[in-house]
Coordinates of C-alpha atoms in Angstrom, one line a residue:
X1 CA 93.8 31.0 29.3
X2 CA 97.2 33.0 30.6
X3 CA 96.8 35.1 33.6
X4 CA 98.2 37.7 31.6
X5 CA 95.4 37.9 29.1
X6 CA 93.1 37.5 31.7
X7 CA 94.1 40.3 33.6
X8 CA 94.2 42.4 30.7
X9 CA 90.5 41.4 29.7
X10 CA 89.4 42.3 33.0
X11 CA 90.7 45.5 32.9
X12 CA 89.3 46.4 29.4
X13 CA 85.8 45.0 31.0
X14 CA 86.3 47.8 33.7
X15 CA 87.1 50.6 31.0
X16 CA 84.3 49.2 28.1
X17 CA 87.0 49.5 25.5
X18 CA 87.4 46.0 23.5
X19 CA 90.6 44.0 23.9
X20 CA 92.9 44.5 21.5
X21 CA 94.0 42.0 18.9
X22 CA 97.7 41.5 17.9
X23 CA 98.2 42.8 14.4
X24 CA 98.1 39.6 11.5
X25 CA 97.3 37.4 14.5
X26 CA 93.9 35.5 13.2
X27 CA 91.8 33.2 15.4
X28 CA 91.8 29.5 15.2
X29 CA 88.0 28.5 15.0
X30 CA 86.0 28.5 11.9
X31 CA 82.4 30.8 11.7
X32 CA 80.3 28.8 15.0
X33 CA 80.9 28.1 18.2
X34 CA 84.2 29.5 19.7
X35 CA 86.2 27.1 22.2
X36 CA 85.2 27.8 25.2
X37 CA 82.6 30.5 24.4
X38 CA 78.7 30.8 23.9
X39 CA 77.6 29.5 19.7
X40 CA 77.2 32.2 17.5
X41 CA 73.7 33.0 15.7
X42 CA 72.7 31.1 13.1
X43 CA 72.4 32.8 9.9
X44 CA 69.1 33.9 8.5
X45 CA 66.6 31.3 7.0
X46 CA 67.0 33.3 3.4
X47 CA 70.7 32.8 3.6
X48 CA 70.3 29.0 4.5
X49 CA 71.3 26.0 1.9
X50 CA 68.7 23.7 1.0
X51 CA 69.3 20.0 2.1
X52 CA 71.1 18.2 -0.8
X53 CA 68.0 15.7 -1.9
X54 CA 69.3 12.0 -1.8
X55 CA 71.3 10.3 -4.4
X56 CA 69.8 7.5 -6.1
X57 CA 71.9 5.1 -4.4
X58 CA 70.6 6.5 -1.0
X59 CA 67.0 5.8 -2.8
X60 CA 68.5 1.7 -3.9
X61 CA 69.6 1.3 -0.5
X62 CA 67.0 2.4 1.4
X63 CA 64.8 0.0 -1.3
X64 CA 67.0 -2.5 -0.6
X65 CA 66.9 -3.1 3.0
X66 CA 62.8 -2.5 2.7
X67 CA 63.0 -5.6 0.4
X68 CA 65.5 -7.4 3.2
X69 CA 63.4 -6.1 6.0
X70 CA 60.1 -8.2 4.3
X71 CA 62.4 -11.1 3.4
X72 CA 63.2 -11.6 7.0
X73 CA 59.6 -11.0 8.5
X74 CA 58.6 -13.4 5.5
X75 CA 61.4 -16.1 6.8
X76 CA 60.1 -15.7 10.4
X77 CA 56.6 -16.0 9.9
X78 CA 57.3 -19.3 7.7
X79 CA 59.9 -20.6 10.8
X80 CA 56.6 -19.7 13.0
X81 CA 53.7 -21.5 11.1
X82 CA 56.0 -25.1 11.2
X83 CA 54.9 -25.1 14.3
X84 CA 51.5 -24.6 14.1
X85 CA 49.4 -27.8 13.9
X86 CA 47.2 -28.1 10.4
X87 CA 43.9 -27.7 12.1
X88 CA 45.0 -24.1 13.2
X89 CA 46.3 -23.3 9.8
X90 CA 43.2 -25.0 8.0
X91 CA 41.4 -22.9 10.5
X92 CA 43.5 -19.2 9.8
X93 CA 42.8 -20.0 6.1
X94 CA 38.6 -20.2 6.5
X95 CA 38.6 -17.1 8.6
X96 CA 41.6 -14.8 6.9
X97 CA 42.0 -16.0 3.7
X98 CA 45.1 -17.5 1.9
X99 CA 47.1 -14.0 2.7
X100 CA 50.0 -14.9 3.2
X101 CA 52.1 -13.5 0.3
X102 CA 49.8 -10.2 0.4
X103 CA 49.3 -8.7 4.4
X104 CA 47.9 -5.7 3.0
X105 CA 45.0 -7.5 1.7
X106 CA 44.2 -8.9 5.3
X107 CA 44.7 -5.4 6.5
X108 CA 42.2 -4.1 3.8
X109 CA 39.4 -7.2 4.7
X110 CA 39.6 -6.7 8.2
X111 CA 39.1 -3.1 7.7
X112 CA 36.2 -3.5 5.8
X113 CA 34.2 -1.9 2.6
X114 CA 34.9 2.0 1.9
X115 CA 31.7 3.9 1.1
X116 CA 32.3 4.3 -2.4
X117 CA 32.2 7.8 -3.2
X118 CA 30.0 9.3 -6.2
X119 CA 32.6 10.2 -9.5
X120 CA 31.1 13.7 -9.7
X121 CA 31.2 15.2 -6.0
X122 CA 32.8 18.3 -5.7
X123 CA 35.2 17.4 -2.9
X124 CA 39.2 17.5 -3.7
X125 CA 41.1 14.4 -3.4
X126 CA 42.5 14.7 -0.3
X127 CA 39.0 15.1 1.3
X128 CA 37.4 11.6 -0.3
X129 CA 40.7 9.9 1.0
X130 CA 40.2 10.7 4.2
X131 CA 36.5 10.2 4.3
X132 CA 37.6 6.8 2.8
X133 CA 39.2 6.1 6.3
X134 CA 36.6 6.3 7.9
X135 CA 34.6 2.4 8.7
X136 CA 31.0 2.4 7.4
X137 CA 27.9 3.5 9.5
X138 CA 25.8 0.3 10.7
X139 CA 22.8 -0.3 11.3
X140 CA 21.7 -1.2 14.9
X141 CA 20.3 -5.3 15.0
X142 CA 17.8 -3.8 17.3
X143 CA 16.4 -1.1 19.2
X144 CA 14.7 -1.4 22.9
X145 CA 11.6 0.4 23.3
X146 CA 12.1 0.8 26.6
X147 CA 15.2 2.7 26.4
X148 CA 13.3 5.2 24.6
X149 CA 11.2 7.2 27.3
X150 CA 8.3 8.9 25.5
X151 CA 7.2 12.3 25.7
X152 CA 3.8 12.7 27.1
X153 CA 1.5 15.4 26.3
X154 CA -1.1 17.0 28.7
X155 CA -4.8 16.9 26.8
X156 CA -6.4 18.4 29.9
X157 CA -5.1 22.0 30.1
X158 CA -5.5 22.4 26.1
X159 CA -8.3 23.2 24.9
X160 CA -8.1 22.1 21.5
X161 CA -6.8 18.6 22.5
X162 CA -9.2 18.6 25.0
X163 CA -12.4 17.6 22.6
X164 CA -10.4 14.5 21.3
X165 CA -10.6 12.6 24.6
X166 CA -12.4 9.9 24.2
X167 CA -12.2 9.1 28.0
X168 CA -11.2 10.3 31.2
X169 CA -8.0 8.0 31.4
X170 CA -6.9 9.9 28.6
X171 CA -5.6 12.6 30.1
X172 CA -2.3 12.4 28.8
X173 CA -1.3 10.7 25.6
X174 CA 2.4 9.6 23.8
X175 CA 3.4 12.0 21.0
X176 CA 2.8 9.0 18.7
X177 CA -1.0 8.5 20.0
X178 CA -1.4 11.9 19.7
X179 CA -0.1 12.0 16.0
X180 CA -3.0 8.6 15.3
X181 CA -5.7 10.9 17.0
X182 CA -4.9 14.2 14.7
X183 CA -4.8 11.6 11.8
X184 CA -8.2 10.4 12.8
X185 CA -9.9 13.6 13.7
X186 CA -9.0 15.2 10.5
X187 CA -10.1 12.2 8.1
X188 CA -13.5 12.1 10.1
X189 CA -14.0 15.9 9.0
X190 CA -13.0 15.1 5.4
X191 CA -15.2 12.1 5.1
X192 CA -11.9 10.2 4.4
X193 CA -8.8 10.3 3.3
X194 CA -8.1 13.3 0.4
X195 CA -6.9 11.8 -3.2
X196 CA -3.6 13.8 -2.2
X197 CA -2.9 12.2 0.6
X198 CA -3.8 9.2 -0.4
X199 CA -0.6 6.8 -0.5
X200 CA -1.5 3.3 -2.4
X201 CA 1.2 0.8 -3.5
X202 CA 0.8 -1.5 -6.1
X203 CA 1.7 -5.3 -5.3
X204 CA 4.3 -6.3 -7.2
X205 CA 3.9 -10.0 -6.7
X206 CA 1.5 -12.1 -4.7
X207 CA 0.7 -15.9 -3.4
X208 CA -2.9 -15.0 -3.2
X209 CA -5.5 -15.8 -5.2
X210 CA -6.8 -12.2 -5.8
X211 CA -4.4 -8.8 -6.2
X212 CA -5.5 -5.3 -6.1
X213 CA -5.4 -3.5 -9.0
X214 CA -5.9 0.5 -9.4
X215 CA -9.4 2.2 -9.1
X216 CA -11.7 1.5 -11.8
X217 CA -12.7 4.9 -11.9
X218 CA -8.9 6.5 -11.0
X219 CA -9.1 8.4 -14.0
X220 CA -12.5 10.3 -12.6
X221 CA -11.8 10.5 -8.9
X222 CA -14.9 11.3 -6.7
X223 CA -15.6 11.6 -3.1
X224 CA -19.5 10.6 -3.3
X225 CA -20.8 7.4 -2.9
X226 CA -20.2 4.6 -5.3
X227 CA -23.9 2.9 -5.8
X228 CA -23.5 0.6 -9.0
X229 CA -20.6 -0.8 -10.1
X230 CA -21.1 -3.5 -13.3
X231 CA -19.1 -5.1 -16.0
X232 CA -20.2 -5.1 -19.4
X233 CA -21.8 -8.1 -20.4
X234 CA -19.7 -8.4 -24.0
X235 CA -17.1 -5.9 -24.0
X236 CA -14.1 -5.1 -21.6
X237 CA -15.6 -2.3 -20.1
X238 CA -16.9 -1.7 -16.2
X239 CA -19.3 1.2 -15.4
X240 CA -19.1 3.2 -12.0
X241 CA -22.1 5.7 -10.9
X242 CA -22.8 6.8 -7.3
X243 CA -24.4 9.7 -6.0
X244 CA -22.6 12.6 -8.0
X245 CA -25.3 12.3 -10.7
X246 CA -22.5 10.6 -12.9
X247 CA -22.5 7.2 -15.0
X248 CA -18.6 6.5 -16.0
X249 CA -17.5 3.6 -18.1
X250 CA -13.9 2.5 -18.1
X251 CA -11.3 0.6 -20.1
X252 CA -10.7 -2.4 -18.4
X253 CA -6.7 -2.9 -18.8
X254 CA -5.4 -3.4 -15.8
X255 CA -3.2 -0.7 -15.2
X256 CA -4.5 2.4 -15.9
X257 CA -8.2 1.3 -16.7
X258 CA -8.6 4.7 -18.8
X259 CA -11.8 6.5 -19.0
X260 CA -14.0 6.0 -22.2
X261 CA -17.3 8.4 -21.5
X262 CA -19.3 10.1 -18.8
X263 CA -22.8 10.7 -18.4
X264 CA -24.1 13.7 -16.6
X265 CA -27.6 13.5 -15.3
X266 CA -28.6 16.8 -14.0
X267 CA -29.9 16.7 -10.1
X268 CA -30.1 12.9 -10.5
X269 CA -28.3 11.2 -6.9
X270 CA -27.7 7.8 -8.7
X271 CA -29.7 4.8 -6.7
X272 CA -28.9 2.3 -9.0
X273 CA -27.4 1.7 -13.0
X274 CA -27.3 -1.4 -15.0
X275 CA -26.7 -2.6 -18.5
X276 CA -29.4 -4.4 -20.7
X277 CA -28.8 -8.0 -21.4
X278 CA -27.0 -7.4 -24.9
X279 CA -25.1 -4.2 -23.3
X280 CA -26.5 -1.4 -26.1
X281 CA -28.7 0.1 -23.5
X282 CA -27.7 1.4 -19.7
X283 CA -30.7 2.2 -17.2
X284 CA -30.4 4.3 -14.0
X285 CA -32.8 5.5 -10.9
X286 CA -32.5 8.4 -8.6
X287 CA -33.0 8.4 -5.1
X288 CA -35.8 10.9 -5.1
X289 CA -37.4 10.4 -8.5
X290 CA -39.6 8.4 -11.0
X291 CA -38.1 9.2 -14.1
X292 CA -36.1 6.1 -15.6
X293 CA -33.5 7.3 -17.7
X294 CA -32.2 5.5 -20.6
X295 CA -28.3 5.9 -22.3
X296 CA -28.6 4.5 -25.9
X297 CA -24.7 3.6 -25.7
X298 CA -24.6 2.9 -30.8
X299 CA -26.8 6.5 -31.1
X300 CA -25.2 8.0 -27.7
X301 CA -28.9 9.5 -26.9
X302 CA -30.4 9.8 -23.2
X303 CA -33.9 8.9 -23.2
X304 CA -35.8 10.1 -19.6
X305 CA -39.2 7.8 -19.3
X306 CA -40.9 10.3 -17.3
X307 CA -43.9 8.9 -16.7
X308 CA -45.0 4.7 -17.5
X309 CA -49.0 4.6 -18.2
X310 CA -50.1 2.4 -15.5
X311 CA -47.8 2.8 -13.4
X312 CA -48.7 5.0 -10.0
X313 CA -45.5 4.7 -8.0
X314 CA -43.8 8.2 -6.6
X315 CA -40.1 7.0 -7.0
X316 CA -38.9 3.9 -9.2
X317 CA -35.5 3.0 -7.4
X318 CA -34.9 -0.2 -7.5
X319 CA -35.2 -2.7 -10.5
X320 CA -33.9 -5.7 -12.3
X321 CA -33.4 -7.0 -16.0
X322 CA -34.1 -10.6 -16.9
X323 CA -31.3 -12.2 -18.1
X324 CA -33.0 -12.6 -21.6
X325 CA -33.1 -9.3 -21.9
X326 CA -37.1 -9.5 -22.3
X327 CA -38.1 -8.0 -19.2
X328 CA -37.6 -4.9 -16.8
X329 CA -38.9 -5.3 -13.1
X330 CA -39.4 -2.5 -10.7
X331 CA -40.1 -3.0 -7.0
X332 CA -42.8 -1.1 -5.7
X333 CA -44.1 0.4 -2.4
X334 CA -46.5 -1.6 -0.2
X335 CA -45.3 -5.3 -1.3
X336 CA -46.2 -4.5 -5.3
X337 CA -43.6 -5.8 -8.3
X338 CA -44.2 -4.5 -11.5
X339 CA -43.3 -6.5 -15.1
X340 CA -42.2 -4.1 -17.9
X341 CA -41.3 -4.9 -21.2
X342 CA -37.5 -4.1 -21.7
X343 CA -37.9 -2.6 -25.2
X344 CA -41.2 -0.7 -25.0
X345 CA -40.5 0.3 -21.1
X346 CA -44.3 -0.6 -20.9
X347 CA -46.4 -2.5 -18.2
X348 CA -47.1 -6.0 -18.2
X349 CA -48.5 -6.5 -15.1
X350 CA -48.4 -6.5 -11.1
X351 CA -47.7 -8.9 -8.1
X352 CA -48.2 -8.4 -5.3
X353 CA -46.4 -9.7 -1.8
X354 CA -47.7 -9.6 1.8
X355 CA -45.7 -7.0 3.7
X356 CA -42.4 -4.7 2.3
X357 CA -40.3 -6.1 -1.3
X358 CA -36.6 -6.3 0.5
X359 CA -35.3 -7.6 -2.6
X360 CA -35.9 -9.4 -5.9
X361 CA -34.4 -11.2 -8.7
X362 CA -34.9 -13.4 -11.9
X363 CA -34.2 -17.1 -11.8
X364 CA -31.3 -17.9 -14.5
X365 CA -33.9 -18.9 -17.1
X366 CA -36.3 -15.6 -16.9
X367 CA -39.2 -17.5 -15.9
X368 CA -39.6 -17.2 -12.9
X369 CA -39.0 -14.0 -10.2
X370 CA -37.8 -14.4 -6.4
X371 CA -39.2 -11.9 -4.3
X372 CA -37.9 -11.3 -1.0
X373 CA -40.0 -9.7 1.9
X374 CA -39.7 -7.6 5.1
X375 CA -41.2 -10.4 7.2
X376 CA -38.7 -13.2 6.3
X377 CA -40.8 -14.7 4.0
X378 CA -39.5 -15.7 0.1
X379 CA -42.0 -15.6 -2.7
X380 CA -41.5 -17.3 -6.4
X381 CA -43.7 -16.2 -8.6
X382 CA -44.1 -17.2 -12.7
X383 CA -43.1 -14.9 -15.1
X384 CA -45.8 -15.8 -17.8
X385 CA -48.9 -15.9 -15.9
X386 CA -47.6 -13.9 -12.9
X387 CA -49.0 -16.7 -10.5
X388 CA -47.4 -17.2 -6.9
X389 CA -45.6 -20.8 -7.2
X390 CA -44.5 -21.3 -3.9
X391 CA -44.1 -19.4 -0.9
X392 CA -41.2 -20.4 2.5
X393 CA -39.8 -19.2 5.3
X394 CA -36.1 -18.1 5.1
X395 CA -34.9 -20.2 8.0
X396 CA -34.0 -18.0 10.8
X397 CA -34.6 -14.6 9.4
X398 CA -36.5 -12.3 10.7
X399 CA -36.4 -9.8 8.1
X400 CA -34.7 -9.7 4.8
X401 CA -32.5 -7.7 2.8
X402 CA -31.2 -9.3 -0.2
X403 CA -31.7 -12.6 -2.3
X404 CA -29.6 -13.8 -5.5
X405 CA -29.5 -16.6 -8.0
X406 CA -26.8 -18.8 -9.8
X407 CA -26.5 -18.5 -13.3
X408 CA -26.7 -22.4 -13.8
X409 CA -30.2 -22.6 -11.6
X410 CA -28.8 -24.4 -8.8
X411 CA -28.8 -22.4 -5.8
X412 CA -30.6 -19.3 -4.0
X413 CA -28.7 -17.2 -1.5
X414 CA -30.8 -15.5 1.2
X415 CA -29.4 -12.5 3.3
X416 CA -31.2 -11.3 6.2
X417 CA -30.3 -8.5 8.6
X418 CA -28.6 -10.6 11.0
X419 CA -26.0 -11.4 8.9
X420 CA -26.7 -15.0 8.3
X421 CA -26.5 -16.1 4.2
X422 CA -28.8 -19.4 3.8
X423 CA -27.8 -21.4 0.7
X424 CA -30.9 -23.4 -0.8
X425 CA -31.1 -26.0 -4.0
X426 CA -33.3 -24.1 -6.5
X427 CA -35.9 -27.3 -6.5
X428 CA -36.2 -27.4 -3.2
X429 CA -37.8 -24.0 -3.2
X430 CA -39.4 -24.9 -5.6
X431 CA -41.6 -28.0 -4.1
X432 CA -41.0 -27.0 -0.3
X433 CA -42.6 -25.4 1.9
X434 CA -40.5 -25.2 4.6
X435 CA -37.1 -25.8 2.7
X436 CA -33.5 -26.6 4.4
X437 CA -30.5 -24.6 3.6
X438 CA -27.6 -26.3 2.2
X439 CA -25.3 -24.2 4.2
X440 CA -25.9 -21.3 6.8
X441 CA -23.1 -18.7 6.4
X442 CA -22.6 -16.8 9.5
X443 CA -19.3 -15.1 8.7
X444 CA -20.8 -11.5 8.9
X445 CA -22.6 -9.8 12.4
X446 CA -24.6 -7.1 10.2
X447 CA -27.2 -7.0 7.8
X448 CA -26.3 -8.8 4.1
X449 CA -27.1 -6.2 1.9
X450 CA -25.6 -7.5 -1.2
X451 CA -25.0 -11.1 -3.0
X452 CA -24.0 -11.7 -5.9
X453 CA -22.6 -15.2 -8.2
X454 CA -19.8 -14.9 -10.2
X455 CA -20.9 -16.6 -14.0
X456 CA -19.1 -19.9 -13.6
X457 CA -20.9 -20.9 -10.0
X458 CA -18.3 -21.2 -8.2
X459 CA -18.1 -18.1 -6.0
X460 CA -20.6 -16.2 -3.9
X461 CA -19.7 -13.0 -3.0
X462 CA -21.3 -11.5 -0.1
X463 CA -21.5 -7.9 1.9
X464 CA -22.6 -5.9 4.3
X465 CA -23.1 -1.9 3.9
X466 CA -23.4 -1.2 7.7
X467 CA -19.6 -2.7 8.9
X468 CA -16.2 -1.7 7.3
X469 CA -14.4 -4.6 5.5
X470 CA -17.6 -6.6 5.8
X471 CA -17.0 -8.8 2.7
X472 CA -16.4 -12.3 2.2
X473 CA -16.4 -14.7 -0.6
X474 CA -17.4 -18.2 -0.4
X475 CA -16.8 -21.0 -2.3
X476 CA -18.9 -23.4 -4.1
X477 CA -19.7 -26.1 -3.6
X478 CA -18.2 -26.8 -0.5
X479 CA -19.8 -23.7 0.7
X480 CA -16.3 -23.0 2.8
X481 CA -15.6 -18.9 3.1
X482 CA -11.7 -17.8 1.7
X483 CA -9.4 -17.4 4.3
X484 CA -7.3 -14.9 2.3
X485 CA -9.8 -12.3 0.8
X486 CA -10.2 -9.5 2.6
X487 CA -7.0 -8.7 3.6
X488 CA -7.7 -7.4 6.7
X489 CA -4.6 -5.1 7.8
X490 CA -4.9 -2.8 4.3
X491 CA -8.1 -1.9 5.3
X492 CA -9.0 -0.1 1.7
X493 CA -12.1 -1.7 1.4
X494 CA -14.1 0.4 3.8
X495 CA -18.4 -0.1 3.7
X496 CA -18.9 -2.0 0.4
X497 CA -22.4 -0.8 -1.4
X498 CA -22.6 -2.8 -4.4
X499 CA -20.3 -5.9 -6.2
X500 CA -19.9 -7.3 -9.6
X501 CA -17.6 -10.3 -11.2
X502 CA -16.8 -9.8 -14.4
X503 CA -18.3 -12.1 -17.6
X504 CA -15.4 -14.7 -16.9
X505 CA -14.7 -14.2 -13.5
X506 CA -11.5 -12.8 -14.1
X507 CA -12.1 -9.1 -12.6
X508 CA -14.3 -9.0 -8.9
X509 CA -15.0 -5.2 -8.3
X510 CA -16.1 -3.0 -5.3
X511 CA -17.5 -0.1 -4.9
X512 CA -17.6 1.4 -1.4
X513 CA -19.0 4.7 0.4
X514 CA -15.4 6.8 -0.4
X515 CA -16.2 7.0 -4.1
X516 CA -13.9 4.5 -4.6
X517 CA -14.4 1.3 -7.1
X518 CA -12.1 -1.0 -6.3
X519 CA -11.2 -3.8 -8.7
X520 CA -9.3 -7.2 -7.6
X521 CA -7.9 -9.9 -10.6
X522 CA -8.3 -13.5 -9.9
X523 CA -5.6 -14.9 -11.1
X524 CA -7.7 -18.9 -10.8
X525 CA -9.4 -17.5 -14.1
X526 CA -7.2 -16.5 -16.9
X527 CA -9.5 -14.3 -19.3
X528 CA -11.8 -11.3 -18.0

């Protein structure tokens, strides 16, 4: 700058009056920065110019060299892999893939799956893409129990958790312990587990000989004591009573097993039910009564038989048919067994045994009745001229609690009360006197309340009422027990009370103290 002008600046800074401008003299620099001086402001954003958008031959060039840019990375990754031996290339191609021509498919496989989002969510695009980027949650192989510390619980200074120690090492429990216990307490104080909390699942397949089906009696839930549960002996039908006074009979399908009838017997605790021979006629006894009630299943009447002349017993609870159909026979107090006709429900005759009737049943035939005693003893006695035939010791029983016969008149099962099942040969209890079991099954600790034979001979079913899951079948005639029936760790089977297989031995039911009448198929026999 001249020293003149800057003199003259200086003394207009002095005054605050602006330096004057020579008249038509115009600056040399444009709107901006002044040589020399501080840059002007920029203009307002509302008085700006948009940015001119690129040409399209900006947009081919810039496509261009992309296209150039992969040519070259192609060129060097081909220069690269001539190098490479051919196991390492055999090797790149099991683990990545042929991806050579296409990297964004390796980048998308190494990535891994997107959760594939539902068509109809209500989030916007932008939202599902950027959930998509996220990688999948997975699953841990496995988890450490030890990592996890559990929460103990104090049972001492609670009152109410207090009464469910069983011992004094109890004193503090695991949140999951705890949880079993409150189960436990609460299905001892309902007698069980309710119908709605009951959670059963149906197999769906199965390598074992027998599958659970539903309840017989799901259709007429009850929470009383199943006492009889019996096929029918000509139609696909089962009947379920127990101690709720009621005599149900089913459809046998299967699946649903849909409820047909139900018989009401006022203040009548069922003991025991069973159909006649030709199935037209069901029987039942009470618990505390001597009336014999009879369901005429064609005319749909219910007969009681108050009182049978000749007949002086207080209560009639158990009983038996013939498997003719010809006879009706009721065991008795003080070691009596009383013969009724089956059609006129009238007496016959008497026998009597030495000591307490445990048990009783016909042989196959209907000629002749086993009779088992309190004192271990087994009586066979004939039918016709109600004469004592032969009389034995069941071998190491001490008292007994059920007996049984196969429908082909080979054998005679024997349960006593400490849990031994002796298998005998029909003749030699006939001729013996001291007769030798073919087989001693000792597969049960408690008393053998209940045998039965399923129609073909091949199967003995056999139970005890005083220990859960205390059922087993064995197989004849190698007199070998099935390894696979009960199944041990469903524990739905519970205190069984009374058994039946069905007139083909496809069906074997159950009924247990829960009210429950459990029904397995066997799928070794194809009808029911």
């Amino acid at each position: 700058m001249p020293p003149e002008r800057r003199r003259r600046m200086k003394l207009d800074r002095r005054t605050g009056a602006k330096p004057r401008r020579k008249p038509g003299m115009r600056p040399d620099w444009k709107a901006g920065a002044g040589p020399g001086g501080p840059p002007q402001k920029p203009a307002p954003s509302s008085q700006r110019k948009p940015p001119a958008r690129p040409s399209a031959a900006a947009a081919a060039i810039a496509v261009a060299a992309a296209e150039e840019e992969r040519r070259l990375r192609q060129r060097n990754r081909l220069r690269l892999g001539e190098d490479k031996p051919a196991v390492e290339r055999c090797l790149e191609e099991l683990v990545f893939g042929d991806v050579e021509n296409d990297e964004d498919a390796l980048l998308r496989r190494l990535r891994g799956p997107r959760v594939q989002e539902h068509e109809d969510s209500g989030d916007s695009e932008v939202e599902n893409e950027a959930k998509g980027n996220f990688p999948p949650q997975k699953k841990p192989v496995w988890v450490d129990e030890e990592d996890e510390d559990e929460e103990m619980v104090d049972m001492m200074n609670n009152r109410f958790r207090k009464d469910m120690m069983k011992n004094a090492s109890e004193s503090k429990l695991s949140k999951d312990n705890l949880k079993k216990r409150l189960k436990e307490e609460f299905q001892h104080a309902m007698g069980g587990v309710p119908a709605w909390a009951e959670t059963t699942k149906r197999k769906t397949s199965s390598d074992d000989e027998s599958e659970e089906d539903e309840h017989a009696n799901a259709e007429r839930p009850t929470v009383a004591r199943i006492s009889s549960v019996q096929f029918h002996p000509g139609a696909q039908i089962v009947m379920v009573a127990g101690l709720d006074n009621a005599v149900s009979l089913f459809q046998v399908d299967g699946k649903t097993n849909p409820k047909i009838q139900s018989i009401y017997l006022e203040r009548f605790p069922i003991f025991k039910a069973c159909f006649s021979a030709n199935g037209e006629e069901v029987l039942a006894t009470s618990t505390h009564s001597k009336v014999l009630y009879v369901y005429d299943m064609l005319a749909g009447k219910l007969i009681p038989v108050h009182q049978v002349r000749g007949l002086k017993e207080k209560i009639v609870r158990s009983f038996e048919v013939s498997p003719d159909g010809s006879f009706l026979l009721i065991n008795g107090i003080a070691g009596y067994l009383h013969l009724l006709a089956m059609k006129t429900k009238e007496l016959i005759g008497s026998m009597k045994i030495n000591g307490r009737v445990a048990a009783s049943t016909f042989s196959s035939d209907s000629k002749k009745v086993y009779a088992s005693s309190g004192d271990g003893e087994v009586y066979v006695w004939d039918v016709n001229s109600r004469k004592c035939l032969n009389r034995f010791v069941d071998e190491g029983s001490l008292y007994g609690l059920s007996i049984a016969t196969s429908r082909n008149g080979q054998y005679v099962a024997c349960g006593s009360n400490c849990g031994v099942v002796n298998i005998y040969n029909q003749d030699s209890c006939l001729q013996e006197t001291n007769p030798k079991p073919i087989k001693a099954i000792m597969n049960l600790v408690t008393g053998v309340t209940s045998l039965t034979f399923n129609p073909t001979t091949e199967i003995l079913a056999i139970a005890s009422e005083k220990m859960k899951e205390a059922v087993r079948l064995v197989h004849l005639p190698s007199c070998t027990v099935f390894s696979n029936f009960p199944v041990i760790k469903n524990k739905t089977i519970s205190h069984v009370h009374t058994m039946d297989f069905s007139p083909r031995s496809g069906y074997f039911a159950l009924g247990n103290e829960k009210g429950k009448a459990l029904m397995y198929r066997l799928h070794h026999y194809s009808d029911f």
